[in-house]
Structure formats: structure tokens, C-alpha cells
PDB file of C-alpha atoms in Angstrom:
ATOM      1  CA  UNK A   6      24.528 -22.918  69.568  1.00 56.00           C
ATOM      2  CA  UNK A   7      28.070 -23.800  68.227  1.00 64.00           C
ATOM      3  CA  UNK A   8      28.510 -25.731  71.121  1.00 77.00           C
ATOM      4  CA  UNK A   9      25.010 -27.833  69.868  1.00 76.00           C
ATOM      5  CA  UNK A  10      26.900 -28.275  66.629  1.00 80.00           C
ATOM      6  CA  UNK A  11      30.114 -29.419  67.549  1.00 85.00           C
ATOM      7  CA  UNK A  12      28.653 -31.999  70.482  1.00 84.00           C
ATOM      8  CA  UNK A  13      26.265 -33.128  67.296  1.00 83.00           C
ATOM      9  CA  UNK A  14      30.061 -33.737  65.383  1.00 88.00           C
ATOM     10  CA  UNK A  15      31.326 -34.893  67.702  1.00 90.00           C
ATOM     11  CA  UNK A  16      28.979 -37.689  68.362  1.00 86.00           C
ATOM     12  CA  UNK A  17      28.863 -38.516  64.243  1.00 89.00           C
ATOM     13  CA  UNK A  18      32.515 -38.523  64.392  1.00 92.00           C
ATOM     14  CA  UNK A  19      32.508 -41.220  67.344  1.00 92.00           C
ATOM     15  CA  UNK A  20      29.997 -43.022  65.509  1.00 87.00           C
ATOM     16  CA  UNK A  21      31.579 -43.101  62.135  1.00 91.00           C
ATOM     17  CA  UNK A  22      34.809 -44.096  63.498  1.00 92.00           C
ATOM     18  CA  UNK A  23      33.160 -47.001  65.460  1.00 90.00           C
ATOM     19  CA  UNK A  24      31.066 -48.108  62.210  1.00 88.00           C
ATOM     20  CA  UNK A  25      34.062 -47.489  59.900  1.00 90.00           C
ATOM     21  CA  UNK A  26      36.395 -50.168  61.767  1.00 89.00           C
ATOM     22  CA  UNK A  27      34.038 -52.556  62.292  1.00 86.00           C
ATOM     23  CA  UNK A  28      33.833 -52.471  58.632  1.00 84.00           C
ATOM     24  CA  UNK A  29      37.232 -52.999  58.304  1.00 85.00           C
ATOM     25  CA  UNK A  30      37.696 -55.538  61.630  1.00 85.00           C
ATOM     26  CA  UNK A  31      35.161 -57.473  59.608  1.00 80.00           C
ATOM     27  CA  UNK A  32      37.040 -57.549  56.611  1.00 79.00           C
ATOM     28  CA  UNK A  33      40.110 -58.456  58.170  1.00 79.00           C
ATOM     29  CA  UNK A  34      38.411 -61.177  60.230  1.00 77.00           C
ATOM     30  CA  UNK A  35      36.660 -62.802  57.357  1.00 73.00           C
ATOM     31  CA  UNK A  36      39.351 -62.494  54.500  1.00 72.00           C
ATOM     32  CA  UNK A  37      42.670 -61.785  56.594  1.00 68.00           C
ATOM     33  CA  UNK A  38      42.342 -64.811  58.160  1.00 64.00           C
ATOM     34  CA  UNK A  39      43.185 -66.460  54.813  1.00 67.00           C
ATOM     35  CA  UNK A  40      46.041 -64.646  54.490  1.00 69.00           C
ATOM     36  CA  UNK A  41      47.716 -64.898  57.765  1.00 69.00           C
ATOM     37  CA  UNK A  42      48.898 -61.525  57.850  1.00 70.00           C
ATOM     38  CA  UNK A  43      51.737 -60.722  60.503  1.00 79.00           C
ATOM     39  CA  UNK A  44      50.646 -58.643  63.621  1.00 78.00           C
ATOM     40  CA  UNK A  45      52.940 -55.870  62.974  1.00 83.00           C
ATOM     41  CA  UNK A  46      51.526 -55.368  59.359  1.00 81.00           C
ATOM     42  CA  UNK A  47      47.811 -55.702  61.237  1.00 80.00           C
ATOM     43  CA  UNK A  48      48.834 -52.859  63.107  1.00 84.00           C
ATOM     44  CA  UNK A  49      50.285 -51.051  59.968  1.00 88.00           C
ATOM     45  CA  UNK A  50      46.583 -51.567  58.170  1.00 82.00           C
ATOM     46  CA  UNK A  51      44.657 -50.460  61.126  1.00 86.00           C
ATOM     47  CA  UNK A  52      46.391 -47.207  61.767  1.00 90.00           C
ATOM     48  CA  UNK A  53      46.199 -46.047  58.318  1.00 92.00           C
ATOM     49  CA  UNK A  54      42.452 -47.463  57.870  1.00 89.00           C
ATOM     50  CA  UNK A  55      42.049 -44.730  60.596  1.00 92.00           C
ATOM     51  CA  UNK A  56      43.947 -41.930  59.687  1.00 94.00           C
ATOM     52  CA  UNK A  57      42.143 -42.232  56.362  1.00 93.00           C
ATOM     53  CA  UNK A  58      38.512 -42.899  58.593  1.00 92.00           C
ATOM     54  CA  UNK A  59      39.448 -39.781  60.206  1.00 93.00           C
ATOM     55  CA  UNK A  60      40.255 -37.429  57.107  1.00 95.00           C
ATOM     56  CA  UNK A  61      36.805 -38.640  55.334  1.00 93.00           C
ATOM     57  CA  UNK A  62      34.974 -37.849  58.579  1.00 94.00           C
ATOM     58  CA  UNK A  63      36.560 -34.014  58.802  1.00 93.00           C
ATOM     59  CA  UNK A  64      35.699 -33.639  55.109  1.00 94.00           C
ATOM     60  CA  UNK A  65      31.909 -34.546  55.162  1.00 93.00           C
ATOM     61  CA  UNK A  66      32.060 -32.573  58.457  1.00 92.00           C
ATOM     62  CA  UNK A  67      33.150 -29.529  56.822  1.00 92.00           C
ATOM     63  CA  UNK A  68      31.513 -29.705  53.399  1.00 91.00           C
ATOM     64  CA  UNK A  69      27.991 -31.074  55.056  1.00 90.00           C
ATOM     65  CA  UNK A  70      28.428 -29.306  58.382  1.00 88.00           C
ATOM     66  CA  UNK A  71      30.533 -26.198  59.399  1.00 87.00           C
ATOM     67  CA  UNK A  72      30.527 -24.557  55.713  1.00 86.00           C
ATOM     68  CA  UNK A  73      26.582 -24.171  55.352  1.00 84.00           C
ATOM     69  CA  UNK A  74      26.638 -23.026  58.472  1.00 83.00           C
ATOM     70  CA  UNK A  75      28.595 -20.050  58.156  1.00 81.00           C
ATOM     71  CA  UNK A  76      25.754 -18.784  55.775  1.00 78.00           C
ATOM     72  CA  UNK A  77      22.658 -20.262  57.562  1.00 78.00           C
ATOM     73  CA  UNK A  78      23.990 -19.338  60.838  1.00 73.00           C
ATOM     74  CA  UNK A  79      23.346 -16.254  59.950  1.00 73.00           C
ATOM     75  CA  UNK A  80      19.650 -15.729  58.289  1.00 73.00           C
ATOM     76  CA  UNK A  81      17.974 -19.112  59.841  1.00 74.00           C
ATOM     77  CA  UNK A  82      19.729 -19.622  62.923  1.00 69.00           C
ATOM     78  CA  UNK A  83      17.280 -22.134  64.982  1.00 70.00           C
ATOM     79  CA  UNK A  84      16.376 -23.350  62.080  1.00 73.00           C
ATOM     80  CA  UNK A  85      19.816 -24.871  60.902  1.00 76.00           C
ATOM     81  CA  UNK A  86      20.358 -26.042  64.278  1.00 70.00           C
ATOM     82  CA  UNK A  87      17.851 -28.324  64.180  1.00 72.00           C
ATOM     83  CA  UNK A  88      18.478 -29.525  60.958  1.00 79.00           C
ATOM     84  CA  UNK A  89      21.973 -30.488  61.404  1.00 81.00           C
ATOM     85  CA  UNK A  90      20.780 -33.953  63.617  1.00 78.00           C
ATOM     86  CA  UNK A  91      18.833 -34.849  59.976  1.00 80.00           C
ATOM     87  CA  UNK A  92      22.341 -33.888  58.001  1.00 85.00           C
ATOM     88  CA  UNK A  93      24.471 -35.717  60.090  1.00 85.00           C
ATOM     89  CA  UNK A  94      22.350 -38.954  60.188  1.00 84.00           C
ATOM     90  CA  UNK A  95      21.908 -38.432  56.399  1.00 86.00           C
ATOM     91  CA  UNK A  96      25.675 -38.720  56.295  1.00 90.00           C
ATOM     92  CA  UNK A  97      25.834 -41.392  58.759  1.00 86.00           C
ATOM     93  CA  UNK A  98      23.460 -44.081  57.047  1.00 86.00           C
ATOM     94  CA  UNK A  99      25.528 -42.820  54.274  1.00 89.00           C
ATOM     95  CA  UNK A 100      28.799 -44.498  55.676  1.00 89.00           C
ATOM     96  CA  UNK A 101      26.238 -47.292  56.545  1.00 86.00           C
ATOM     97  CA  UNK A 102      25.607 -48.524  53.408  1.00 86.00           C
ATOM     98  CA  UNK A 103      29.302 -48.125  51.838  1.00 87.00           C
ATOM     99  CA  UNK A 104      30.123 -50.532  54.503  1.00 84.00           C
ATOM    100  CA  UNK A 105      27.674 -53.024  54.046  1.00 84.00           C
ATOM    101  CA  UNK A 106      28.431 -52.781  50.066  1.00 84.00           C
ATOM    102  CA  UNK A 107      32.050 -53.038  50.954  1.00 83.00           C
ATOM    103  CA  UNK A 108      31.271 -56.300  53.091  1.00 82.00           C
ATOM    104  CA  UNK A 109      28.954 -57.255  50.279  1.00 82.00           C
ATOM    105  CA  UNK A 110      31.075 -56.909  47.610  1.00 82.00           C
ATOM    106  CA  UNK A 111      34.111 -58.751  49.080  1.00 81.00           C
ATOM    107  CA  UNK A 112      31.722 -61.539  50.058  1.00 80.00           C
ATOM    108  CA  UNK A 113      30.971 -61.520  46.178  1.00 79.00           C
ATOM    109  CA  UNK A 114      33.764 -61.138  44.562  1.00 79.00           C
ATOM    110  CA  UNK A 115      36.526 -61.514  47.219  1.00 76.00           C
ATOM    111  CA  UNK A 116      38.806 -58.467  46.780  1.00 76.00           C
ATOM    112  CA  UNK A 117      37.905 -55.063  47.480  1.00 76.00           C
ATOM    113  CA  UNK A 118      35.747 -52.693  45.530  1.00 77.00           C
ATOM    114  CA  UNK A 119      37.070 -51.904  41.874  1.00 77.00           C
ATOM    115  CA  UNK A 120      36.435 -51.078  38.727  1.00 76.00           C
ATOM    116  CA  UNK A 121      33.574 -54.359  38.533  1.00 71.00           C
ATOM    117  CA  UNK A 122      31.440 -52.173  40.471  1.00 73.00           C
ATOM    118  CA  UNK A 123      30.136 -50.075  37.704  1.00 72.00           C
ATOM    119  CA  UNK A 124      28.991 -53.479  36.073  1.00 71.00           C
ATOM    120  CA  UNK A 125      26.949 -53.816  38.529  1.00 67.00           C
ATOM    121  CA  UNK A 126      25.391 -50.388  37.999  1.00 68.00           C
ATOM    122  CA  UNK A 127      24.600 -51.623  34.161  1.00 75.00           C
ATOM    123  CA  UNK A 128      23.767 -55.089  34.980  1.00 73.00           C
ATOM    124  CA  UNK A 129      20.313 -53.393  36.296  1.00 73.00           C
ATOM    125  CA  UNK A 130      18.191 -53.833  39.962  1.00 72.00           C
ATOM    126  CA  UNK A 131      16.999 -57.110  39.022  1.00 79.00           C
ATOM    127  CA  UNK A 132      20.231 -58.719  37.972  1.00 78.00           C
ATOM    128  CA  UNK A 133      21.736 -57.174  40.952  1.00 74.00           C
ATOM    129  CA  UNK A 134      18.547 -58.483  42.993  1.00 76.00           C
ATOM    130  CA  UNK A 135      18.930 -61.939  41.642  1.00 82.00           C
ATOM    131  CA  UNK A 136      22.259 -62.098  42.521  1.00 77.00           C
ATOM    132  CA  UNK A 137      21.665 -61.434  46.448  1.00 75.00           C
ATOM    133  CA  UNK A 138      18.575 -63.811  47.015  1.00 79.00           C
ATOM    134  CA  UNK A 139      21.019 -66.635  45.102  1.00 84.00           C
ATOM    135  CA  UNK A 140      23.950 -66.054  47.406  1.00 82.00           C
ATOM    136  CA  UNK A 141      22.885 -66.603  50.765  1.00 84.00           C
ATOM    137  CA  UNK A 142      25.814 -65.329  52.548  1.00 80.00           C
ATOM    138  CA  UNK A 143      24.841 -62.105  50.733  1.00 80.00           C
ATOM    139  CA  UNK A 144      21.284 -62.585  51.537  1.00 82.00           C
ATOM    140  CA  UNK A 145      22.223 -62.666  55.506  1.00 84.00           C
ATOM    141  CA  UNK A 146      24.756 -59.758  55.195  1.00 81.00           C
ATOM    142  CA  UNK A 147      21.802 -57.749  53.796  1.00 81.00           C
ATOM    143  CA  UNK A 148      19.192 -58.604  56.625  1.00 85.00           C
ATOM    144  CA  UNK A 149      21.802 -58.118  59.157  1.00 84.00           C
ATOM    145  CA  UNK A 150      22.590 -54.892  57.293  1.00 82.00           C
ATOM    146  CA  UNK A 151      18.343 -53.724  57.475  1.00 83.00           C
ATOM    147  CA  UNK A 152      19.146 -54.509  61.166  1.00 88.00           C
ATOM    148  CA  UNK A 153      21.733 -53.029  61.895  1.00 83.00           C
ATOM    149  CA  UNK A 154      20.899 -49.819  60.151  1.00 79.00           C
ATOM    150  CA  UNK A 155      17.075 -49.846  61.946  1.00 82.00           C
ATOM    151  CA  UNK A 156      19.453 -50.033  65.576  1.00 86.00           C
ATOM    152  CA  UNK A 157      21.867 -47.465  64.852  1.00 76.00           C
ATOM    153  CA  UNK A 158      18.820 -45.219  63.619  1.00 74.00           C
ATOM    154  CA  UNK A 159      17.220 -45.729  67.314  1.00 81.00           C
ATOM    155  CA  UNK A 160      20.731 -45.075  69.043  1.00 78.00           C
ATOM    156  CA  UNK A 161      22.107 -42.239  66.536  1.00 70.00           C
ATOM    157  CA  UNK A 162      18.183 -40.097  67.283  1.00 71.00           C
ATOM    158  CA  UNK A 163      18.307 -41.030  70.688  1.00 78.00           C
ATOM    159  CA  UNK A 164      21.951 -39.758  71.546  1.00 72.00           C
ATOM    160  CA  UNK A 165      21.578 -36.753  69.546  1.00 65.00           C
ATOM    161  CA  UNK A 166      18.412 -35.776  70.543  1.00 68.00           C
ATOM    162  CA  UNK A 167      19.682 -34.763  73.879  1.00 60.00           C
ATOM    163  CA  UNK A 168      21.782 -31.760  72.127  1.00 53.00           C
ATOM    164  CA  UNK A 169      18.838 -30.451  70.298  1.00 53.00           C
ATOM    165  CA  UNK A 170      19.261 -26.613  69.803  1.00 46.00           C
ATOM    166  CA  UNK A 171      15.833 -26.221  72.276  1.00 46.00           C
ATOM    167  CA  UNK A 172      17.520 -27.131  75.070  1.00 40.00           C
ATOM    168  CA  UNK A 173      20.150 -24.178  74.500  1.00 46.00           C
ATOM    169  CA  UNK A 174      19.692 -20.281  74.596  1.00 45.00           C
ATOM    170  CA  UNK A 175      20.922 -19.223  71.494  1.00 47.00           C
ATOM    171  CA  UNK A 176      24.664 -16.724  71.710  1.00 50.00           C
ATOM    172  CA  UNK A 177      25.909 -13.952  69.619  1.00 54.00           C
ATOM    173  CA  UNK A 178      26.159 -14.374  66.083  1.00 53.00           C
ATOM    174  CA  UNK A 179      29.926 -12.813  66.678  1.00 52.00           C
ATOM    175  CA  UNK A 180      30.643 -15.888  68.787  1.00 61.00           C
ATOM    176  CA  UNK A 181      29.700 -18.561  66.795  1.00 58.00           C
ATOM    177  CA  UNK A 182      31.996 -16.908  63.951  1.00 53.00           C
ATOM    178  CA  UNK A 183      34.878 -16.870  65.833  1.00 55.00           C
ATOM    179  CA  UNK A 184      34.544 -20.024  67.274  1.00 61.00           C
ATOM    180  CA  UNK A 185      34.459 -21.271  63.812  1.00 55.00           C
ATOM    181  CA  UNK A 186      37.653 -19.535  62.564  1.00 56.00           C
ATOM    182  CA  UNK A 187      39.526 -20.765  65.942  1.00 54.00           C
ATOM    183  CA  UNK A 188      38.794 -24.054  64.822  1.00 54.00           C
TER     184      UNK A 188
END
């Protein structure tokens, strides 16, 4: 069973990481490239991008993950088990749409996401609406986004499926625990 779980991480932690710096190589292709940044401070940016990729990944992992299943490990076992593949897609579509609004709002307003943000919020849908169908470089980053998101919906249910909690006899309860502490 913990074994189920952790393959299931494991896989939203590969694919997080892979949609996370595309995000950013996108970024950096599209803006950096007006900049002319120096190779060394590419590298610089791209290491931190994923030591901070990999320390939001571990928390939604362990607030959306490991910690409710310490309590529904015990009283619904199989159940929880087979709900993690709909919590960790949750979370992944999630990182999804950051990115695209990340991508999205540089396109917009050409820096990164501030404080202008929550004008958007009060500006309401249809100002916000109006502003995508006029800007068509926003109006292709959101069909590529629908598209992209309907393919990594395919490939995210495919891949997990295999590691659905069915396919495993379930283990001691004792187990699982300290399997979670050794972590």
C-alpha cells in the first residue's frame, strides 16, 4: 500500500518538476532572450528555480498526501488509496494553471507576477475575458494551455493508473506507519 503511495509521488513529483521548468525554460526563452543573460547566471537561475520546484513539491506532498494519510490509513484504508491518483492530479492541474497564468501574465504585462494581479481579481471575468480574446498572443497561450492540460490529463491517468491500490495486497497497518516515520 505505501509502496502504491509513494510510486503515485513519485510520479507527481517527476511530473511537476518536468511541468515546473518548462514553465520557467519558457520564460527564459521568451523574455531572457531580451536580456542576454550570461550562461553562468542561467545556470545560477535554473538551479535555484529547482531547489525552490522541489521544496513546493515536498510541501503539497506532505500537506495533500502523507499527512491525511496517517489518519485515513487507518479507518478507510482502500479507500484512500484510491483516492490519492484524484488528489495528486488535483494538485497537478493545480501547478498547471499557475504556469500558464505565469506565462500569461508575463506575456501581458512583461515582468513576473506582482502585486497587479489582484487587479485583475477586481477588474471582474469579463474584463479579464476581454482582455484575452484582444491579445492574441494571450488568446494562443490559452488554447495551447486547454491542450496541453487535456494531454497531460490522458498521460498523468494513464501512468498512474498502473499503481492503482487493486493491483496490490494490502500490508500491515504497523508497516505503513513506520515506513512513514523512516521517511
Amino acid at each position: 500500500m505505501l509502496n502504491t503511495l509513494n510510486r503515485q509521488a513519485l510520479l507527481f513529483t517527476l511530473y511537476a518538476l518536468a511541468l515546473l521548468t518548462l514553465t520557467r525554460v519558457g520564460i527564459l526563452l521568451y523574455f531572457g532572450a531580451q536580456q542576454h543573460p550570461d550562461s553562468s547566471e542561467l545556470v545560477n537561475l535554473f538551479v535555484m528555480g529547482f531547489r525552490f520546484d522541489l521544496k513546493l513539491i515536498a510541501t503539497l506532498l506532505l500537506l495533500f498526501l502523507y499527512l491525511p494519510s496517517l489518519l485515513f490509513l487507518t479507518f478507510w484504508r482502500q479507500g484512500f488509496l484510491r483516492v490519492t491518483r484524484v488528489i495528486l492530479f488535483g494538485l497537478f492541474m493545480v501547478l498547471c494553471l499557475f504556469g500558464f497564468i505565469e506565462l500569461g501574465y508575463y506575456l501581458f504585462f512583461g515582468n513576473g507576477i506582482d502585486l497587479l494581479i489582484f487587479g485583475l481579481v477586481d477588474d471582474g471575468t469579463s474584463a479579464v475575458i476581454s482582455s484575452i480574446l484582444g491579445d492574441r498572443r494571450l488568446l494562443g497561450l490559452t488554447v495551447a494551455a486547454l491542450l496541453f492540460f487535456a494531454v497531460l490529463c490522458l498521460l498523468f491517468l494513464r501512468y498512474t493508473k498502473r499503481y492503482d491500490i487493486a493491483a496490490t495486497p494490502p500490508k500491515p497497518l504497523w508497516k505503513a506507519y513506520l515506513s512513514l516515520l523512516g521517511m
